Amino acid sequence: MSDLLPSDGGYRVLARKYRPANFDSLIGQEAMVRTLGNAIARGALAHAWLLTGVRGVGKTSTARIIAKALNCIGPDGQGGPTISPCGECDPCQAIAAGRHIDVVEMDAASNTGVDDVREIIEAVRYAAVSARFKIYIIDEVHMLSKNAFNALLKTLEEPPAHVKFIFATTEVQKVPITVLSRCQRFDLRRIPQEKLVEHFGRVAAAEKAEVDAEALELVARAAEGSVRDGLSILDQAISHGHGAVTAQAVRDMLGLSDRGRVRELMGLLLAGDARGTLENLRAQYDLGVNPDMVMQELLELTHTVTRAKVAGGGDATLAEADRASVRDWAERLAFPALHRLWQLLLKGLAEVQSAPLPIQAAEMALLRVVHASSLPDPSDLVRRLTQQGGDDAPREEAPAREPEPELRMAAAPPPTPAPVPLRPEAPAPETVAMPASFAALVELFDGQREPLLAQILHDRARLVRYAPPLLELNLAGSRPDVAQQLMRCLQLWTGERWTVTLTDKDGEPTLLEIEQAAMAAERQAVLDDPAVRKLMSVFPEAELIDYGVDPEAAAAAGTDEDMRSA
């Protein structure tokens, strides 16, 4: 255990023990290191740098490394500024220990006023005592007051040649633009998960701790791109496991031990089991799990399923049972259902976080998801309403269409038939009659399981000429390949070669505009009806929300007194 104890006999946490001492040990910031190295080699040093990024990516460590790089004199005392400070000379060791008189670190969160900045302004006039440059490192610089920023501007723009400023902040949007324009800015990126895994593996080996690969993946994932956060978690995990860290131990430590219950809860939601959903949530709540954590884990699981549906594969940080469920849900759930589930859970999380009783808000949010599982697909519902609201002329019935998979997932649902591909490799099973009108052509696309093209034709297409197999449309703003897609589909379905031309000529109103105009005319006709006018005169503040036209009832409307009594 002696290697874990520094010279002062106290334990140093891993985040401090393995803080980068030079640019070679700074991971994930290659672009910044290259820029600084070139600037130092050319002698083109800025007078102020601004380091931005989320917590734990190395802003303060980078500031200290820059200070060492500018003031390093080498082991022989004859060196100059270098991208690779030696770490052995007096300036390097003093800066690393935080005791160099010419490198001043200030926390803007504790020193926010004009008086604190005035001390800097007064001190910059004097030359460095023993270093090449006098360097001021101001952490969380966005915390300075407006007056403090204004007092610093002149000195920041034209500091003496021996003075350098290094600012660090996690909220760059709060730094005045007048300050930003006077600094050379470096955005430190989140560290990729794979690099964190490698780094934590090296740290674990140096600490002589046995950490399995899945546990390292979990720690890196929980770190969210922050080296410091990840090292703190790893430090805790090593202590938790007495030097041997397993994935299950990390899950226990992070509150992820009952992933099985979350998986079970997701299954209950998708099956529309309201009672089972509430019992599962209450069981987790009784064990001390916060309701907002349950909502977050459900959101994370929904995101994982959606990614698996898009890209395939599995998440290595999940147990095998979780991976099997994710694969199953990714195969069975359609994208609209996943998107609705995400939106419902996201709204529920916001309600839980702001509710006075989070458990009640969580229960209501999950019941809303259960209720949504029994609702039809919105696009299918709109399609049905559109068909019901069409003209009364007889028309050929479109082939029956399988509904989109709903949010509910049965235990063993039948396989969902695949939609007809846009570029089919097999011949069409049967040709259809040539559409008699443009509206019939749009219905053909809808019936042949091409809802996207059907919606484009219905909502945005202005008909210029319809003479099958010739079609000329005004489709402003559409992709150039829409015409090719339309021709392929029409040739496949009708057996004839079509010519579809997109033009900027003025065309007829879109089918959507025609339907909206018809609905507006019908509504106005209802408002103009004598019976409705009489009702409006009796109730002047009334508003027509919905209506159903019954000619016989309208003709038999009573007197004003009858209406008042009604």
GROMACS .gro file of C-alpha atoms in nm, residues 42-504:
model
  463
   42ARG     CA    1   0.725   3.018  -3.373
   43GLY     CA    2   0.744   3.248  -3.072
   44ALA     CA    3   0.392   3.375  -3.154
   45LEU     CA    4   0.246   3.364  -2.805
   46ALA     CA    5  -0.092   3.520  -2.735
   47HIS     CA    6  -0.127   3.745  -2.433
   48ALA     CA    7  -0.451   3.579  -2.315
   49TRP     CA    8  -0.608   3.235  -2.353
   50LEU     CA    9  -0.965   3.128  -2.275
   51LEU     CA   10  -1.019   2.758  -2.202
   52THR     CA   11  -1.380   2.637  -2.219
   53GLY     CA   12  -1.548   2.301  -2.174
   54VAL     CA   13  -1.756   2.091  -1.938
   55ARG     CA   14  -1.634   1.993  -1.594
   56GLY     CA   15  -1.341   1.760  -1.561
   57VAL     CA   16  -1.195   1.781  -1.913
   58GLY     CA   17  -0.871   1.943  -1.799
   59LYS     CA   18  -0.914   2.322  -1.811
   60THR     CA   19  -0.727   2.406  -1.491
   61SER     CA   20  -0.468   2.134  -1.555
   62THR     CA   21  -0.413   2.274  -1.905
   63ALA     CA   22  -0.367   2.624  -1.761
   64ARG     CA   23  -0.095   2.499  -1.526
   65ILE     CA   24   0.075   2.306  -1.807
   66ILE     CA   25   0.076   2.623  -2.020
   67ALA     CA   26   0.228   2.812  -1.728
   68LYS     CA   27   0.503   2.549  -1.698
   69ALA     CA   28   0.559   2.545  -2.075
   70LEU     CA   29   0.615   2.922  -2.081
   71ASN     CA   30   0.840   2.935  -1.774
   72CYS     CA   31   1.036   2.609  -1.803
   73ILE     CA   32   1.414   2.659  -1.801
   74GLY     CA   33   1.510   2.293  -1.844
   75PRO     CA   34   1.716   2.069  -1.613
   76ASP     CA   35   2.030   2.268  -1.699
   77GLY     CA   36   1.863   2.604  -1.643
   78GLN     CA   37   1.925   2.719  -2.000
   79GLY     CA   38   1.597   2.620  -2.170
   80GLY     CA   39   1.327   2.842  -2.316
   81PRO     CA   40   0.952   2.811  -2.369
   82THR     CA   41   0.870   2.459  -2.479
   83ILE     CA   42   0.567   2.242  -2.551
   84SER     CA   43   0.729   1.970  -2.339
   85PRO     CA   44   0.818   2.119  -1.998
   86CYS     CA   45   1.080   1.914  -1.816
   87GLY     CA   46   0.898   1.895  -1.483
   88GLU     CA   47   1.236   1.895  -1.305
   89CYS     CA   48   1.345   2.261  -1.294
   90ASP     CA   49   1.247   2.487  -1.007
   91PRO     CA   50   0.975   2.677  -1.201
   92CYS     CA   51   0.808   2.351  -1.316
   93GLN     CA   52   0.808   2.200  -0.968
   94ALA     CA   53   0.691   2.521  -0.801
   95ILE     CA   54   0.406   2.567  -1.049
   96ALA     CA   55   0.300   2.202  -1.010
   97ALA     CA   56   0.292   2.249  -0.633
   98GLY     CA   57   0.097   2.576  -0.664
   99ARG     CA   58   0.358   2.784  -0.483
  100HIS     CA   59   0.527   2.982  -0.761
  101ILE     CA   60   0.518   3.352  -0.674
  102ASP     CA   61   0.476   3.461  -1.038
  103VAL     CA   62   0.192   3.221  -1.124
  104VAL     CA   63  -0.121   3.348  -0.951
  105GLU     CA   64  -0.437   3.134  -0.946
  106MET     CA   65  -0.763   3.305  -0.861
  107ASP     CA   66  -1.110   3.157  -0.822
  108ALA     CA   67  -1.354   3.405  -0.973
  109ALA     CA   68  -1.640   3.242  -0.783
  110SER     CA   69  -1.488   3.373  -0.458
  111ASN     CA   70  -1.332   3.692  -0.597
  112THR     CA   71  -1.600   3.850  -0.813
  113GLY     CA   72  -1.571   4.223  -0.750
  114VAL     CA   73  -1.388   4.522  -0.889
  115ASP     CA   74  -1.151   4.534  -0.589
  116ASP     CA   75  -1.022   4.184  -0.668
  117VAL     CA   76  -0.954   4.279  -1.030
  118ARG     CA   77  -0.796   4.608  -0.922
  119GLU     CA   78  -0.531   4.413  -0.732
  120ILE     CA   79  -0.441   4.235  -1.056
  121ILE     CA   80  -0.431   4.562  -1.250
  122GLU     CA   81  -0.195   4.713  -0.994
  123ALA     CA   82   0.031   4.406  -0.981
  124VAL     CA   83   0.080   4.361  -1.358
  125ARG     CA   84   0.289   4.680  -1.371
  126TYR     CA   85   0.571   4.507  -1.184
  127ALA     CA   86   0.805   4.260  -1.351
  128ALA     CA   87   0.811   3.892  -1.263
  129VAL     CA   88   1.020   3.806  -0.958
  130SER     CA   89   1.188   3.488  -1.080
  131ALA     CA   90   0.997   3.356  -1.381
  132ARG     CA   91   1.005   3.444  -1.749
  133PHE     CA   92   0.636   3.544  -1.747
  134LYS     CA   93   0.398   3.654  -1.476
  135ILE     CA   94   0.087   3.443  -1.534
  136TYR     CA   95  -0.264   3.496  -1.396
  137ILE     CA   96  -0.495   3.192  -1.402
  138ILE     CA   97  -0.858   3.288  -1.334
  139ASP     CA   98  -1.087   2.987  -1.292
  140GLU     CA   99  -1.464   3.013  -1.357
  141VAL     CA  100  -1.406   3.357  -1.504
  142HIS     CA  101  -1.773   3.391  -1.599
  143MET     CA  102  -1.845   3.453  -1.228
  144LEU     CA  103  -1.679   3.797  -1.238
  145SER     CA  104  -1.921   4.085  -1.209
  146LYS     CA  105  -1.994   4.315  -1.502
  147ASN     CA  106  -1.797   4.597  -1.343
  148ALA     CA  107  -1.502   4.365  -1.278
  149PHE     CA  108  -1.498   4.262  -1.645
  150ASN     CA  109  -1.508   4.626  -1.753
  151ALA     CA  110  -1.221   4.714  -1.520
  152LEU     CA  111  -1.010   4.432  -1.667
  153LEU     CA  112  -1.070   4.513  -2.035
  154LYS     CA  113  -0.794   4.772  -2.092
  155THR     CA  114  -0.528   4.568  -1.914
  156LEU     CA  115  -0.644   4.253  -2.092
  157GLU     CA  116  -0.615   4.417  -2.432
  158GLU     CA  117  -0.268   4.570  -2.382
  159PRO     CA  118  -0.091   4.391  -2.097
  160PRO     CA  119   0.284   4.434  -2.038
  161ALA     CA  120   0.503   4.194  -2.235
  162HIS     CA  121   0.589   3.993  -1.923
  163VAL     CA  122   0.221   3.918  -1.835
  164LYS     CA  123  -0.002   3.638  -1.963
  165PHE     CA  124  -0.366   3.569  -1.874
  166ILE     CA  125  -0.528   3.224  -1.878
  167PHE     CA  126  -0.903   3.207  -1.818
  168ALA     CA  127  -1.109   2.891  -1.762
  169THR     CA  128  -1.488   2.860  -1.768
  170THR     CA  129  -1.764   2.604  -1.798
  171GLU     CA  130  -2.018   2.866  -1.915
  172VAL     CA  131  -1.857   3.059  -2.196
  173GLN     CA  132  -2.189   3.213  -2.297
  174LYS     CA  133  -2.176   3.423  -1.979
  175VAL     CA  134  -1.841   3.578  -2.068
  176PRO     CA  135  -1.885   3.924  -2.232
  177ILE     CA  136  -1.804   3.937  -2.602
  178THR     CA  137  -1.560   4.221  -2.529
  179VAL     CA  138  -1.353   3.975  -2.325
  180LEU     CA  139  -1.388   3.691  -2.575
  181SER     CA  140  -1.257   3.912  -2.856
  182ARG     CA  141  -0.938   3.981  -2.661
  183CYS     CA  142  -0.852   3.614  -2.597
  184GLN     CA  143  -0.736   3.316  -2.797
  185ARG     CA  144  -1.008   3.060  -2.732
  186PHE     CA  145  -0.969   2.683  -2.697
  187ASP     CA  146  -1.276   2.460  -2.662
  188LEU     CA  147  -1.178   2.147  -2.472
  189ARG     CA  148  -1.395   1.860  -2.590
  190ARG     CA  149  -1.559   1.583  -2.391
  191ILE     CA  150  -1.330   1.283  -2.380
  192PRO     CA  151  -1.459   0.996  -2.599
  193GLN     CA  152  -1.575   0.691  -2.406
  194GLU     CA  153  -1.321   0.458  -2.563
  195LYS     CA  154  -1.033   0.687  -2.457
  196LEU     CA  155  -1.172   0.706  -2.105
  197VAL     CA  156  -1.183   0.326  -2.089
  198GLU     CA  157  -0.817   0.306  -2.193
  199HIS     CA  158  -0.714   0.576  -1.945
  200PHE     CA  159  -0.905   0.423  -1.654
  201GLY     CA  160  -0.756   0.085  -1.740
  202ARG     CA  161  -0.405   0.229  -1.712
  203VAL     CA  162  -0.491   0.394  -1.380
  204ALA     CA  163  -0.637   0.071  -1.244
  205ALA     CA  164  -0.322  -0.117  -1.345
  206ALA     CA  165  -0.104   0.146  -1.177
  207GLU     CA  166  -0.314   0.113  -0.862
  208LYS     CA  167  -0.282  -0.269  -0.881
  209ALA     CA  168  -0.660  -0.300  -0.887
  210GLU     CA  169  -0.842  -0.572  -1.080
  211VAL     CA  170  -1.121  -0.405  -1.279
  212ASP     CA  171  -1.304  -0.607  -1.544
  213ALA     CA  172  -1.369  -0.462  -1.889
  214GLU     CA  173  -1.744  -0.421  -1.844
  215ALA     CA  174  -1.690  -0.230  -1.519
  216LEU     CA  175  -1.454   0.010  -1.699
  217GLU     CA  176  -1.722   0.061  -1.966
  218LEU     CA  177  -1.977   0.144  -1.696
  219VAL     CA  178  -1.743   0.392  -1.526
  220ALA     CA  179  -1.660   0.561  -1.857
  221ARG     CA  180  -2.026   0.584  -1.946
  222ALA     CA  181  -2.118   0.737  -1.611
  223ALA     CA  182  -1.833   0.989  -1.645
  224GLU     CA  183  -2.007   1.154  -1.946
  225GLY     CA  184  -1.680   1.270  -2.101
  226SER     CA  185  -1.524   1.397  -1.776
  227VAL     CA  186  -1.192   1.248  -1.668
  228ARG     CA  187  -1.225   1.384  -1.316
  229ASP     CA  188  -1.576   1.244  -1.267
  230GLY     CA  189  -1.466   0.907  -1.400
  231LEU     CA  190  -1.161   0.890  -1.173
  232SER     CA  191  -1.377   0.979  -0.873
  233ILE     CA  192  -1.617   0.694  -0.960
  234LEU     CA  193  -1.327   0.454  -1.017
  235ASP     CA  194  -1.171   0.557  -0.686
  236GLN     CA  195  -1.498   0.481  -0.507
  237ALA     CA  196  -1.539   0.151  -0.695
  238ILE     CA  197  -1.190   0.033  -0.598
  239SER     CA  198  -1.264   0.108  -0.234
  240HIS     CA  199  -1.605  -0.057  -0.265
  241GLY     CA  200  -1.455  -0.378  -0.402
  242HIS     CA  201  -1.136  -0.386  -0.193
  243GLY     CA  202  -0.924  -0.358  -0.508
  244ALA     CA  203  -1.135  -0.596  -0.721
  245VAL     CA  204  -1.406  -0.423  -0.922
  246THR     CA  205  -1.680  -0.606  -1.108
  247ALA     CA  206  -1.952  -0.469  -1.334
  248GLN     CA  207  -2.219  -0.570  -1.084
  249ALA     CA  208  -2.037  -0.385  -0.806
  250VAL     CA  209  -2.031  -0.068  -1.019
  251ARG     CA  210  -2.401  -0.107  -1.094
  252ASP     CA  211  -2.472  -0.145  -0.722
  253MET     CA  212  -2.263   0.161  -0.642
  254LEU     CA  213  -2.425   0.379  -0.912
  255GLY     CA  214  -2.779   0.279  -0.823
  256LEU     CA  215  -2.815   0.067  -1.135
  257SER     CA  216  -2.832  -0.263  -0.952
  258ASP     CA  217  -3.199  -0.328  -1.032
  259ARG     CA  218  -3.189  -0.294  -1.409
  260GLY     CA  219  -3.411  -0.600  -1.418
  261ARG     CA  220  -3.693  -0.403  -1.256
  262VAL     CA  221  -3.653  -0.122  -1.509
  263ARG     CA  222  -3.665  -0.377  -1.788
  264GLU     CA  223  -3.975  -0.531  -1.632
  265LEU     CA  224  -4.134  -0.186  -1.599
  266MET     CA  225  -4.072  -0.113  -1.965
  267GLY     CA  226  -4.240  -0.441  -2.059
  268LEU     CA  227  -4.543  -0.355  -1.847
  269LEU     CA  228  -4.570  -0.011  -2.009
  270LEU     CA  229  -4.555  -0.155  -2.358
  271ALA     CA  230  -4.813  -0.420  -2.269
  272GLY     CA  231  -5.053  -0.156  -2.132
  273ASP     CA  232  -5.060  -0.312  -1.782
  274ALA     CA  233  -5.159  -0.019  -1.559
  275ARG     CA  234  -5.179  -0.215  -1.233
  276GLY     CA  235  -4.848  -0.390  -1.288
  277THR     CA  236  -4.684  -0.059  -1.380
  278LEU     CA  237  -4.790   0.110  -1.055
  279GLU     CA  238  -4.688  -0.192  -0.844
  280ASN     CA  239  -4.344  -0.203  -1.005
  281LEU     CA  240  -4.289   0.171  -0.955
  282ARG     CA  241  -4.400   0.157  -0.592
  283ALA     CA  242  -4.173  -0.140  -0.524
  284GLN     CA  243  -3.872   0.054  -0.654
  285TYR     CA  244  -3.978   0.365  -0.460
  286ASP     CA  245  -4.006   0.163  -0.137
  287LEU     CA  246  -3.649   0.044  -0.190
  288GLY     CA  247  -3.528   0.407  -0.200
  289VAL     CA  248  -3.509   0.468  -0.575
  290ASN     CA  249  -3.601   0.826  -0.667
  291PRO     CA  250  -3.891   0.854  -0.914
  292ASP     CA  251  -3.692   1.086  -1.142
  293MET     CA  252  -3.418   0.821  -1.163
  294VAL     CA  253  -3.677   0.568  -1.278
  295MET     CA  254  -3.793   0.808  -1.549
  296GLN     CA  255  -3.433   0.875  -1.656
  297GLU     CA  256  -3.355   0.504  -1.683
  298LEU     CA  257  -3.672   0.447  -1.888
  299LEU     CA  258  -3.564   0.730  -2.119
  300GLU     CA  259  -3.217   0.580  -2.146
  301LEU     CA  260  -3.366   0.239  -2.227
  302THR     CA  261  -3.591   0.394  -2.494
  303HIS     CA  262  -3.290   0.567  -2.647
  304THR     CA  263  -3.095   0.240  -2.643
  305VAL     CA  264  -3.379   0.057  -2.819
  306THR     CA  265  -3.404   0.330  -3.082
  307ARG     CA  266  -3.030   0.324  -3.150
  308ALA     CA  267  -3.040  -0.054  -3.175
  309LYS     CA  268  -3.323  -0.028  -3.428
  310VAL     CA  269  -3.124   0.221  -3.637
  311ALA     CA  270  -2.775   0.075  -3.618
  312GLY     CA  271  -2.822  -0.275  -3.484
  313GLY     CA  272  -2.577  -0.432  -3.243
  314GLY     CA  273  -2.591  -0.412  -2.867
  315ASP     CA  274  -2.464  -0.202  -2.579
  316ALA     CA  275  -2.168  -0.367  -2.407
  317THR     CA  276  -2.258  -0.199  -2.078
  318LEU     CA  277  -2.586  -0.393  -2.056
  319ALA     CA  278  -2.632  -0.736  -1.910
  320GLU     CA  279  -2.721  -1.017  -2.149
  321ALA     CA  280  -3.087  -1.018  -2.038
  322ASP     CA  281  -3.108  -0.644  -2.107
  323ARG     CA  282  -2.948  -0.686  -2.449
  324ALA     CA  283  -3.197  -0.959  -2.540
  325SER     CA  284  -3.492  -0.737  -2.443
  326VAL     CA  285  -3.347  -0.443  -2.636
  327ARG     CA  286  -3.307  -0.655  -2.949
  328ASP     CA  287  -3.663  -0.785  -2.913
  329TRP     CA  288  -3.816  -0.438  -2.868
  330ALA     CA  289  -3.608  -0.296  -3.152
  331GLU     CA  290  -3.752  -0.560  -3.385
  332ARG     CA  291  -4.114  -0.522  -3.273
  333LEU     CA  292  -4.159  -0.148  -3.215
  334ALA     CA  293  -4.199   0.096  -3.502
  335PHE     CA  294  -4.020   0.431  -3.503
  336PRO     CA  295  -4.344   0.632  -3.448
  337ALA     CA  296  -4.413   0.428  -3.134
  338LEU     CA  297  -4.059   0.483  -3.003
  339HIS     CA  298  -4.077   0.855  -3.072
  340ARG     CA  299  -4.412   0.884  -2.890
  341LEU     CA  300  -4.272   0.684  -2.597
  342TRP     CA  301  -3.970   0.917  -2.578
  343GLN     CA  302  -4.183   1.232  -2.581
  344LEU     CA  303  -4.421   1.099  -2.315
  345LEU     CA  304  -4.137   0.995  -2.084
  346LEU     CA  305  -3.947   1.322  -2.140
  347LYS     CA  306  -4.255   1.525  -2.048
  348GLY     CA  307  -4.311   1.299  -1.750
  349LEU     CA  308  -3.955   1.351  -1.626
  350ALA     CA  309  -4.000   1.729  -1.632
  351GLU     CA  310  -4.323   1.695  -1.435
  352VAL     CA  311  -4.160   1.465  -1.178
  353GLN     CA  312  -3.868   1.702  -1.125
  354SER     CA  313  -4.098   1.999  -1.061
  355ALA     CA  314  -4.379   1.825  -0.869
  356PRO     CA  315  -4.418   1.865  -0.491
  357LEU     CA  316  -4.478   1.487  -0.466
  358PRO     CA  317  -4.255   1.325  -0.730
  359ILE     CA  318  -4.393   0.972  -0.681
  360GLN     CA  319  -4.745   1.085  -0.764
  361ALA     CA  320  -4.625   1.272  -1.072
  362ALA     CA  321  -4.433   0.962  -1.183
  363GLU     CA  322  -4.739   0.742  -1.143
  364MET     CA  323  -4.955   0.979  -1.347
  365ALA     CA  324  -4.687   1.009  -1.616
  366LEU     CA  325  -4.653   0.633  -1.652
  367LEU     CA  326  -5.031   0.588  -1.658
  368ARG     CA  327  -5.036   0.836  -1.947
  369VAL     CA  328  -4.791   0.611  -2.130
  370VAL     CA  329  -5.011   0.308  -2.058
  371HIS     CA  330  -5.314   0.494  -2.191
  372ALA     CA  331  -5.125   0.594  -2.505
  373SER     CA  332  -5.047   0.228  -2.572
  374SER     CA  333  -5.413   0.163  -2.657
  375LEU     CA  334  -5.447   0.456  -2.896
  376PRO     CA  335  -5.423   0.411  -3.274
  377ASP     CA  336  -5.128   0.539  -3.468
  378PRO     CA  337  -5.180   0.913  -3.537
  379SER     CA  338  -5.093   0.886  -3.905
  380ASP     CA  339  -5.342   0.601  -3.946
  381LEU     CA  340  -5.609   0.802  -3.764
  382VAL     CA  341  -5.551   1.107  -3.986
  383ARG     CA  342  -5.572   0.885  -4.292
  384ARG     CA  343  -5.907   0.744  -4.183
  385LEU     CA  344  -6.048   1.089  -4.108
  386THR     CA  345  -5.926   1.216  -4.444
  387GLN     CA  346  -6.094   0.928  -4.626
  388GLN     CA  347  -6.421   0.986  -4.439
  389GLY     CA  348  -6.416   1.354  -4.520
  390GLY     CA  349  -6.365   1.308  -4.898
  391ASP     CA  350  -6.618   1.366  -5.175
  392ASP     CA  351  -6.926   1.144  -5.216
  393ALA     CA  352  -6.832   1.020  -5.562
  394PRO     CA  353  -6.785   0.643  -5.582
  395ARG     CA  354  -6.423   0.538  -5.597
  396GLU     CA  355  -6.227   0.221  -5.608
  397GLU     CA  356  -6.150   0.091  -5.261
  398ALA     CA  357  -5.780   0.083  -5.176
  399PRO     CA  358  -5.639  -0.249  -5.058
  400ALA     CA  359  -5.675  -0.309  -4.686
  401ARG     CA  360  -5.365  -0.193  -4.501
  402GLU     CA  361  -5.207  -0.334  -4.191
  403PRO     CA  362  -5.202  -0.069  -3.914
  404GLU     CA  363  -4.867   0.052  -3.790
  405PRO     CA  364  -4.752  -0.126  -3.472
  406GLU     CA  365  -4.896   0.050  -3.169
  407LEU     CA  366  -4.710   0.133  -2.851
  408ARG     CA  367  -4.857  -0.183  -2.697
  409MET     CA  368  -4.650  -0.492  -2.759
  410ALA     CA  369  -4.820  -0.829  -2.706
  411ALA     CA  370  -4.629  -1.124  -2.572
  412ALA     CA  371  -4.602  -1.289  -2.912
  413PRO     CA  372  -4.740  -1.051  -3.181
  414PRO     CA  373  -4.759  -1.159  -3.542
  415PRO     CA  374  -4.476  -1.034  -3.762
  416THR     CA  375  -4.544  -0.694  -3.914
  417PRO     CA  376  -4.544  -0.708  -4.296
  418ALA     CA  377  -4.264  -0.501  -4.444
  419PRO     CA  378  -4.370  -0.195  -4.650
  420VAL     CA  379  -4.328  -0.205  -5.025
  421PRO     CA  380  -3.974  -0.076  -5.088
  422LEU     CA  381  -3.923   0.232  -5.298
  423ARG     CA  382  -3.694   0.039  -5.532
  424PRO     CA  383  -3.847  -0.310  -5.537
  425GLU     CA  384  -3.638  -0.597  -5.652
  426ALA     CA  385  -3.938  -0.825  -5.715
  427PRO     CA  386  -4.214  -0.746  -5.970
  428ALA     CA  387  -4.540  -0.600  -5.848
  429PRO     CA  388  -4.791  -0.872  -5.762
  430GLU     CA  389  -5.069  -0.713  -5.968
  431THR     CA  390  -5.107  -0.401  -6.179
  432VAL     CA  391  -5.378  -0.150  -6.101
  433ALA     CA  392  -5.598   0.057  -6.328
  434MET     CA  393  -5.472   0.394  -6.445
  435PRO     CA  394  -5.590   0.655  -6.191
  436ALA     CA  395  -5.875   0.857  -6.339
  437SER     CA  396  -5.781   1.178  -6.159
  438PHE     CA  397  -5.497   1.331  -5.963
  439ALA     CA  398  -5.689   1.268  -5.640
  440ALA     CA  399  -5.721   0.899  -5.735
  441LEU     CA  400  -5.345   0.891  -5.798
  442VAL     CA  401  -5.280   1.023  -5.448
  443GLU     CA  402  -5.511   0.754  -5.308
  444LEU     CA  403  -5.311   0.496  -5.503
  445PHE     CA  404  -4.990   0.600  -5.328
  446ASP     CA  405  -5.165   0.587  -4.993
  447GLY     CA  406  -5.309   0.243  -5.061
  448GLN     CA  407  -4.975   0.105  -5.185
  449ARG     CA  408  -4.804   0.181  -4.852
  450GLU     CA  409  -4.616   0.491  -4.964
  451PRO     CA  410  -4.745   0.737  -4.699
  452LEU     CA  411  -4.458   0.983  -4.734
  453LEU     CA  412  -4.503   1.032  -5.109
  454ALA     CA  413  -4.880   1.037  -5.062
  455GLN     CA  414  -4.848   1.315  -4.804
  456ILE     CA  415  -4.617   1.517  -5.030
  457LEU     CA  416  -4.861   1.489  -5.321
  458HIS     CA  417  -5.161   1.566  -5.100
  459ASP     CA  418  -5.021   1.858  -4.899
  460ARG     CA  419  -4.770   2.028  -5.131
  461ALA     CA  420  -4.826   1.932  -5.495
  462ARG     CA  421  -4.992   2.190  -5.723
  463LEU     CA  422  -5.123   2.012  -6.032
  464VAL     CA  423  -5.020   2.174  -6.361
  465ARG     CA  424  -5.114   1.894  -6.600
  466TYR     CA  425  -5.259   1.546  -6.555
  467ALA     CA  426  -5.276   1.334  -6.874
  468PRO     CA  427  -5.172   0.979  -6.778
  469PRO     CA  428  -4.902   0.868  -6.819
  470LEU     CA  429  -4.793   1.234  -6.813
  471LEU     CA  430  -4.784   1.428  -6.486
  472GLU     CA  431  -4.664   1.786  -6.440
  473LEU     CA  432  -4.645   1.929  -6.088
  474ASN     CA  433  -4.531   2.237  -5.900
  475LEU     CA  434  -4.351   2.098  -5.594
  476ALA     CA  435  -4.153   2.394  -5.467
  477GLY     CA  436  -3.899   2.303  -5.200
  478SER     CA  437  -3.904   1.928  -5.261
  479ARG     CA  438  -3.601   1.712  -5.322
  480PRO     CA  439  -3.497   1.673  -5.688
  481ASP     CA  440  -3.530   1.294  -5.668
  482VAL     CA  441  -3.903   1.303  -5.590
  483ALA     CA  442  -3.989   1.287  -5.961
  484GLN     CA  443  -3.775   0.975  -6.005
  485GLN     CA  444  -3.941   0.810  -5.705
  486LEU     CA  445  -4.288   0.889  -5.839
  487MET     CA  446  -4.204   0.746  -6.184
  488ARG     CA  447  -4.063   0.424  -6.039
  489CYS     CA  448  -4.368   0.362  -5.824
  490LEU     CA  449  -4.621   0.444  -6.098
  491GLN     CA  450  -4.445   0.221  -6.350
  492LEU     CA  451  -4.436  -0.063  -6.098
  493TRP     CA  452  -4.805  -0.035  -6.011
  494THR     CA  453  -4.962   0.048  -6.350
  495GLY     CA  454  -4.723  -0.134  -6.578
  496GLU     CA  455  -4.671   0.176  -6.795
  497ARG     CA  456  -4.378   0.414  -6.818
  498TRP     CA  457  -4.469   0.753  -6.672
  499THR     CA  458  -4.317   1.095  -6.730
  500VAL     CA  459  -4.321   1.315  -6.418
  501THR     CA  460  -4.206   1.674  -6.460
  502LEU     CA  461  -4.146   1.926  -6.180
  503THR     CA  462  -4.200   2.287  -6.283
  504ASP     CA  463  -4.230   2.632  -6.130
   0.00000   0.00000   0.00000
